[in-house]
Coordinates of C-alpha atoms and ligand atoms in Angstrom, one line a residue:
X1 CA 24.4 -21.6 10.8
X2 CA 21.9 -18.9 11.0
X3 CA 20.5 -18.3 14.8
X4 CA 16.3 -18.3 15.0
X5 CA 14.2 -17.2 17.8
X6 CA 10.8 -18.4 17.8
X7 CA 7.7 -17.3 19.5
X8 CA 4.3 -19.2 19.8
X9 CA 6.4 -22.4 20.6
X10 CA 3.3 -24.2 22.8
X11 CA 1.0 -24.1 19.7
X12 CA 0.0 -26.5 16.8
X13 CA 2.4 -25.3 14.2
X14 CA 5.4 -24.9 16.1
X15 CA 6.7 -28.0 15.8
X16 CA 6.7 -27.6 12.0
X17 CA 9.1 -24.4 12.4
X18 CA 11.0 -26.1 14.6
X19 CA 11.7 -28.9 12.1
X20 CA 11.9 -26.5 9.5
X21 CA 14.9 -24.9 11.1
X22 CA 16.7 -28.2 11.9
X23 CA 15.7 -29.8 8.7
X24 CA 18.0 -26.7 6.8
X25 CA 20.5 -27.0 9.5
X26 CA 20.4 -23.6 11.7
X27 CA 19.8 -23.2 15.3
X28 CA 16.7 -22.5 17.4
X29 CA 18.4 -19.8 20.5
X30 CA 15.4 -18.9 22.2
X31 CA 11.5 -19.8 22.3
X32 CA 8.8 -17.9 23.7
X33 CA 5.0 -18.6 24.7
X34 CA 3.0 -17.8 27.5
X35 CA 2.0 -21.2 27.7
X36 CA 4.5 -23.4 29.3
X37 CA 3.7 -26.9 27.5
X38 CA 6.5 -26.7 24.9
X39 CA 8.1 -30.2 26.0
X40 CA 8.3 -30.5 22.0
X41 CA 11.5 -28.5 22.1
X42 CA 13.8 -31.1 23.6
X43 CA 12.4 -33.0 20.1
X44 CA 14.4 -30.3 18.0
X45 CA 16.7 -28.0 20.5
X46 CA 17.0 -29.2 23.4
X47 CA 19.4 -26.5 24.7
X48 CA 16.9 -23.6 23.6
X49 CA 15.9 -21.0 25.9
X50 CA 12.4 -20.8 26.8
X51 CA 10.2 -17.7 28.2
X52 CA 6.9 -17.4 28.9
X53 CA 7.3 -13.7 29.4
X54 CA 7.7 -11.4 26.9
X55 CA 9.7 -8.9 28.7
X56 CA 12.4 -11.8 29.9
X57 CA 12.6 -12.9 26.3
X58 CA 12.8 -9.7 24.8
X59 CA 16.0 -8.9 27.4
X60 CA 17.7 -12.7 26.9
X61 CA 17.7 -11.7 23.2
X62 CA 19.0 -7.9 24.0
X63 CA 21.6 -10.1 26.4
X64 CA 23.0 -12.7 23.5
X65 CA 23.4 -9.6 21.3
X66 CA 25.4 -7.5 23.8
X67 CA 27.4 -9.7 25.8
X68 CA 27.8 -13.2 24.1
X69 CA 27.7 -11.2 20.8
X70 CA 24.9 -13.6 19.3
X71 CA 22.8 -12.0 16.9
X72 CA 19.6 -12.9 15.6
X73 CA 19.0 -13.7 12.3
X74 CA 15.2 -14.5 12.0
X75 CA 12.3 -14.9 14.3
X76 CA 9.8 -17.2 13.6
X77 CA 5.9 -16.2 14.7
X78 CA 3.6 -18.5 15.1
X79 CA 1.6 -16.7 17.6
X80 CA -2.4 -15.9 16.8
X81 CA -2.9 -13.9 13.5
X82 CA -4.2 -10.7 15.6
X83 CA -0.3 -10.4 17.5
X84 CA 1.5 -11.3 14.4
X85 CA 2.0 -7.4 13.8
X86 CA 3.3 -6.8 17.0
X87 CA 5.5 -10.0 16.7
X88 CA 7.1 -8.8 13.2
X89 CA 8.0 -5.0 14.9
X90 CA 9.1 -7.1 17.6
X91 CA 11.6 -9.2 15.0
X92 CA 12.7 -6.5 12.6
X93 CA 13.8 -4.1 16.1
X94 CA 15.8 -6.9 16.9
X95 CA 17.5 -7.0 13.8
X96 CA 16.3 -10.2 12.5
X97 CA 14.0 -10.8 9.6
X98 CA 10.2 -12.3 10.6
X99 CA 9.0 -15.3 9.2
X100 CA 5.4 -15.7 9.9
X101 CA 2.2 -17.5 9.7
X102 CA -0.3 -16.8 7.7
X103 CA -2.5 -14.7 7.6
X104 CA 0.4 -12.1 7.6
X105 CA -2.0 -9.4 9.4
X106 CA -5.7 -9.0 9.4
X107 CA -6.2 -5.8 7.3
X108 CA -4.4 -4.1 4.0
X109 CA -3.3 -1.2 6.1
X110 CA -1.3 -3.2 8.3
X111 CA 1.0 -4.1 5.3
X112 CA 1.7 -0.4 4.3
X113 CA 2.9 0.2 7.9
X114 CA 5.1 -2.7 7.8
X115 CA 6.8 -1.5 4.8
X116 CA 7.8 1.3 6.5
X117 CA 9.3 -0.6 9.1
X118 CA 11.1 -2.7 6.9
X119 CA 12.5 0.4 5.7
X120 CA 13.8 2.2 8.3
X121 CA 15.4 -1.4 9.6
X122 CA 16.5 -2.4 6.5
X123 CA 15.1 -6.0 7.7
X124 CA 12.5 -8.5 5.6
X125 CA 9.2 -10.1 6.5
X126 CA 8.3 -13.1 5.1
X127 CA 5.0 -14.8 4.8
X128 CA 4.5 -18.6 5.3
X129 CA 2.3 -19.1 2.1
X130 CA 3.1 -23.2 1.6
X131 CA 0.8 -23.9 -1.3
X132 CA 3.2 -21.5 -3.5
X133 CA 6.0 -24.6 -3.1
X134 CA 3.3 -27.6 -3.3
X135 CA 4.5 -29.4 -6.7
X136 CA 0.9 -29.6 -8.0
X137 CA -0.1 -25.9 -7.4
X138 CA 3.2 -25.0 -9.3
X139 CA 2.1 -27.2 -11.9
X140 CA -0.9 -25.8 -12.4
X141 CA 0.0 -22.6 -12.5
X142 CA 2.5 -23.6 -15.2
X143 CA -0.4 -25.0 -16.9
X144 CA -2.6 -21.9 -16.7
X145 CA 0.5 -19.5 -17.7
X146 CA 0.4 -21.2 -21.0
X147 CA -2.9 -21.5 -21.9
X148 CA -5.2 -18.9 -23.9
X149 CA -4.6 -15.3 -21.9
X150 CA -8.2 -14.4 -22.1
X151 CA -9.7 -17.9 -21.1
X152 CA -11.5 -18.3 -17.7
X153 CA -11.5 -21.0 -16.2
X154 CA -14.3 -22.4 -14.0
X155 CA -13.2 -23.3 -10.6
X156 CA -15.2 -25.3 -7.3
X157 CA -13.4 -24.7 -4.2
X158 CA -14.5 -27.0 -1.5
X159 CA -12.5 -26.9 1.3
X160 CA -14.2 -29.2 4.7
X161 CA -11.4 -29.3 7.8
X162 CA -13.5 -30.6 11.2
X163 CA -13.1 -28.7 14.3
X164 CA -14.6 -29.7 17.5
X165 CA -16.3 -27.2 19.8
X166 CA -12.7 -25.9 21.4
X167 CA -12.4 -24.1 17.9
X168 CA -15.2 -21.6 18.8
X169 CA -13.7 -20.8 22.5
X170 CA -10.3 -20.0 21.7
X171 CA -8.7 -17.3 19.4
X172 CA -9.8 -18.8 16.7
X173 CA -13.2 -18.4 16.9
X174 CA -12.7 -14.7 17.9
X175 CA -13.0 -13.0 14.8
X176 CA -11.1 -9.8 16.2
X177 CA -8.4 -12.5 16.9
X178 CA -8.6 -14.5 13.9
X179 CA -10.1 -12.9 11.5
X180 CA -13.4 -15.7 11.0
X181 CA -13.3 -18.5 9.4
X182 CA -12.4 -17.1 5.8
X183 CA -9.9 -15.5 7.0
X184 CA -7.9 -18.3 9.0
X185 CA -9.0 -20.9 7.3
X186 CA -9.2 -19.7 3.6
X187 CA -6.4 -17.3 3.1
X188 CA -3.9 -20.5 1.8
X189 CA -6.8 -20.4 -1.1
X190 CA -7.4 -16.8 -1.9
X191 CA -3.6 -16.5 -2.0
X192 CA -3.2 -19.9 -4.3
X193 CA -6.1 -18.7 -6.7
X194 CA -4.7 -15.3 -7.1
X195 CA -1.4 -16.6 -7.4
X196 CA -2.4 -18.9 -10.5
X197 CA -5.6 -17.0 -11.7
X198 CA -4.3 -13.4 -11.9
X199 CA -5.9 -10.0 -10.4
X200 CA -9.1 -10.2 -8.6
X201 CA -12.3 -8.8 -10.7
X202 CA -15.0 -9.5 -8.2
X203 CA -15.3 -10.6 -4.6
X204 CA -19.2 -11.4 -3.3
X205 CA -20.0 -13.4 -0.1
X206 CA -23.1 -15.8 -0.2
X207 CA -22.4 -16.8 3.5
X208 CA -20.3 -16.2 6.2
X209 CA -20.7 -17.7 9.9
X210 CA -18.8 -19.0 12.7
X211 CA -18.9 -22.8 10.7
X212 CA -18.7 -21.4 7.4
X213 CA -18.4 -19.5 4.3
X214 CA -19.1 -19.2 0.7
X215 CA -18.6 -17.2 -1.9
X216 CA -17.8 -16.2 -5.6
X217 CA -14.4 -14.7 -6.5
X218 CA -13.6 -13.7 -10.0
X219 CA -9.9 -13.4 -11.2
X220 CA -8.2 -12.7 -14.5
X221 CA -8.2 -15.9 -15.9
X222 CA -11.0 -18.1 -13.5
X223 CA -14.7 -17.5 -12.1
X224 CA -14.2 -19.4 -8.4
X225 CA -17.4 -21.1 -6.4
X226 CA -15.8 -21.7 -3.0
X227 CA -17.0 -23.2 0.1
X228 CA -15.2 -23.5 3.3
X229 CA -16.5 -25.2 6.6
X230 CA -15.0 -26.5 10.3
X231 CA -18.7 -28.3 10.6
X232 CA -18.3 -32.3 10.6
X233 CA -21.6 -32.1 9.4
X234 CA -21.0 -30.9 5.7
X235 CA -18.7 -33.6 4.9
X236 CA -19.8 -35.9 2.2
X237 CA -21.5 -39.3 3.1
X238 CA -18.7 -41.4 1.5
X239 CA -15.7 -39.4 3.4
X240 CA -17.5 -39.6 6.7
X241 CA -18.3 -43.0 6.4
X242 CA -14.2 -43.7 5.7
X243 CA -14.2 -41.6 9.3
X244 CA -12.2 -38.7 7.6
X245 CA -12.7 -35.3 9.0
X246 CA -10.7 -33.9 6.2
X247 CA -12.7 -32.8 2.5
X248 CA -10.6 -30.8 -0.1
X249 CA -11.7 -30.5 -3.7
X250 CA -10.6 -27.8 -6.8
X251 CA -12.5 -28.8 -9.5
X252 CA -11.1 -27.1 -12.7
X253 CA -13.6 -26.8 -16.0
X254 CA -15.1 -29.9 -14.0
X255 CA -11.8 -31.8 -13.9
X256 CA -10.5 -32.8 -10.4
X257 CA -7.2 -31.3 -9.6
X258 CA -5.1 -33.8 -7.5
X259 CA -3.2 -32.5 -4.7
X260 CA -4.0 -34.7 -2.0
X261 CA -0.4 -36.0 -1.3
X262 CA 2.5 -33.6 -0.7
X263 CA 1.5 -31.7 1.8
X264 CA 4.2 -32.9 4.7
X265 CA 7.1 -30.5 4.8
X266 CA 6.2 -27.5 3.1
X267 CA 7.2 -25.1 5.8
X268 CA 10.4 -26.7 5.2
X269 CA 10.5 -26.1 1.5
X270 CA 9.1 -22.8 2.4
X271 CA 12.2 -21.8 4.9
X272 CA 14.6 -23.1 2.1
X273 CA 13.5 -20.8 -0.2
X274 CA 13.8 -18.0 2.1
X275 CA 17.2 -19.3 3.3
X276 CA 18.6 -19.0 -0.6
X277 CA 17.6 -15.6 -0.7
X278 CA 14.3 -16.2 -1.9
X279 CA 10.9 -16.5 0.1
X280 CA 7.2 -14.5 -0.4
X281 CA 7.4 -11.0 1.4
X282 CA 4.6 -8.3 1.9
X283 CA 3.9 -7.7 -1.8
X284 CA 3.3 -11.0 -2.5
X285 CA 0.8 -11.6 0.7
X286 CA -1.1 -8.3 0.2
X287 CA -3.8 -9.8 -2.9
X288 CA -4.7 -12.2 -0.5
X289 CA -5.1 -10.2 2.9
X290 CA -7.2 -7.7 0.7
X291 CA -9.4 -10.2 -0.6
X292 CA -9.8 -11.9 3.1
X293 CA -10.6 -8.7 4.4
X294 CA -13.2 -8.1 1.7
X295 CA -14.8 -10.8 2.9
X296 CA -15.0 -10.3 6.3
X297 CA -16.5 -6.9 6.0
X298 CA -18.9 -7.5 3.2
X299 CA -22.6 -8.1 3.7
X300 CA -23.9 -11.9 2.7
X301 CA -26.2 -12.2 -0.1
X302 CA -27.7 -15.4 0.4
X303 CA -28.5 -17.8 -2.3
X304 CA -28.1 -15.4 -5.5
X305 CA -25.9 -16.0 -8.5
X306 CA -23.0 -18.1 -8.8
X307 CA -23.4 -19.7 -5.3
X308 CA -21.4 -23.1 -4.2
X309 CA -23.6 -26.4 -5.0
X310 CA -22.6 -27.2 -1.1
X311 CA -24.9 -24.4 -0.1
X312 CA -28.3 -26.6 -1.3
X313 CA -27.6 -29.0 0.9
Ligands
NAD401 P1 -2.4 -22.4 18.2 O1 -3.4 -21.9 19.2 O2 -2.2 -23.7 18.9 O3 -0.6 -21.7 18.8 C1 -0.6 -20.7 19.2 C2 0.4 -20.2 20.5 O4 0.4 -18.9 20.4 C3 -0.5 -20.8 21.7 O5 0.9 -21.6 22.4 C4 -0.6 -19.7 22.7 O6 -0.6 -19.9 24.0 C5 0.5 -18.5 21.9 N1 0.2 -17.5 22.0 C6 -0.8 -17.0 22.5 N2 -0.8 -15.7 22.5 C7 0.8 -15.3 22.9 C8 1.6 -14.0 23.2 N3 0.7 -13.1 24.0 N4 2.9 -14.3 23.4 C9 3.5 -15.5 23.0 N5 2.8 -16.5 22.9 C10 1.4 -16.2 22.4 O7 -2.2 -22.0 17.1 P2 -2.0 -22.4 15.7 O8 -2.8 -23.5 15.0 O9 -0.5 -23.0 16.0 O10 -1.5 -21.1 14.5 C11 -0.7 -20.4 15.0 C12 -0.4 -19.3 14.0 O11 0.2 -20.5 12.6 C13 -1.6 -18.7 13.4 O12 -1.2 -17.2 12.6 C14 -2.4 -19.3 12.5 O13 -2.9 -19.1 11.5 C15 -1.1 -20.3 12.0 N6 -1.3 -21.8 10.9 C16 -1.0 -21.9 10.1 C17 -0.9 -23.1 9.4 C18 -0.6 -23.5 8.1 O14 -1.0 -24.6 7.4 N7 0.9 -22.8 7.7 C19 -2.0 -24.3 10.1 C20 -2.4 -24.1 11.3 C21 -2.2 -22.5 11.9

């Protein structure tokens, strides 16, 4: 049984990590969050210690080591994006590997620096890239790998996931903390696309606003028009009529990729992979971090060239 600590325990995604730790037969020793609404811990690890101050959490981890011979194997990181870098460093300094939420960091050079921390400490950094363990995505990757080497697939990716006004008030609406909508929401998809279709050849941004972003990405094996939004106004009317708040569509050469199901428990699959000695680390995370950094810093071109059809709405 491995020992875990968890940072960001009161947030939305933390329960999936608690479940993954439990489902893989491991133990949560301690958790930390600056907010104290963490009753959810009782559903998974009622005996875990909990801290709302970093200093006390840090001290506790040290004391477990030196007074009780209890060592941390992993620190799971579910804090806001801009804090991942600092929390990863804490994990490795404490003698643990880090399992960090997406986006691993906000900028490519953060990865270079973290690589040095890995080398110095001999500990590893893993990233939650859960679409890479989704059965339909693995199937698609195999299909593309078996197709003609010089084939370019035509891909249209649309992801609408409605969020209320709270989003803009929270750290997620602050570009310096979340990286903006393309970084925070899109990173899963850019990672998936580059994992399936190869190296990036072109990255053009058409629109990048607080509640929507769209652009064109060209990979070795695909030309992709993408559109993301958290604004429910962009939901297709048939989706709205059904009362649904999310719309996800990926068409490849005009054919819809069926991947509506299979999203539950992907975190547990990622944990299993890591515990089995696999898992995706710094080098795997790099391409998507480069893509989101470039999107964040690009000057949007407006409705020119290969833009997504939703921009005409
Ligand atoms: P959230 O705002 O619900 O939770 C973040 C938590 O971190 C909060 O409880 C907050 O109090 C805590 N926090 C803030 N500053 C802190 C600090 N200095 N020290 C300790 N705790 C601090 O956000 P969330 O939606 O749970 O997102 C958390 C992370 O998970 C983000 O990196 C996000 O991008 C990622 N995420 C991943 C997925 C996925 O599908 N893999 C989905 C949602 C979010």
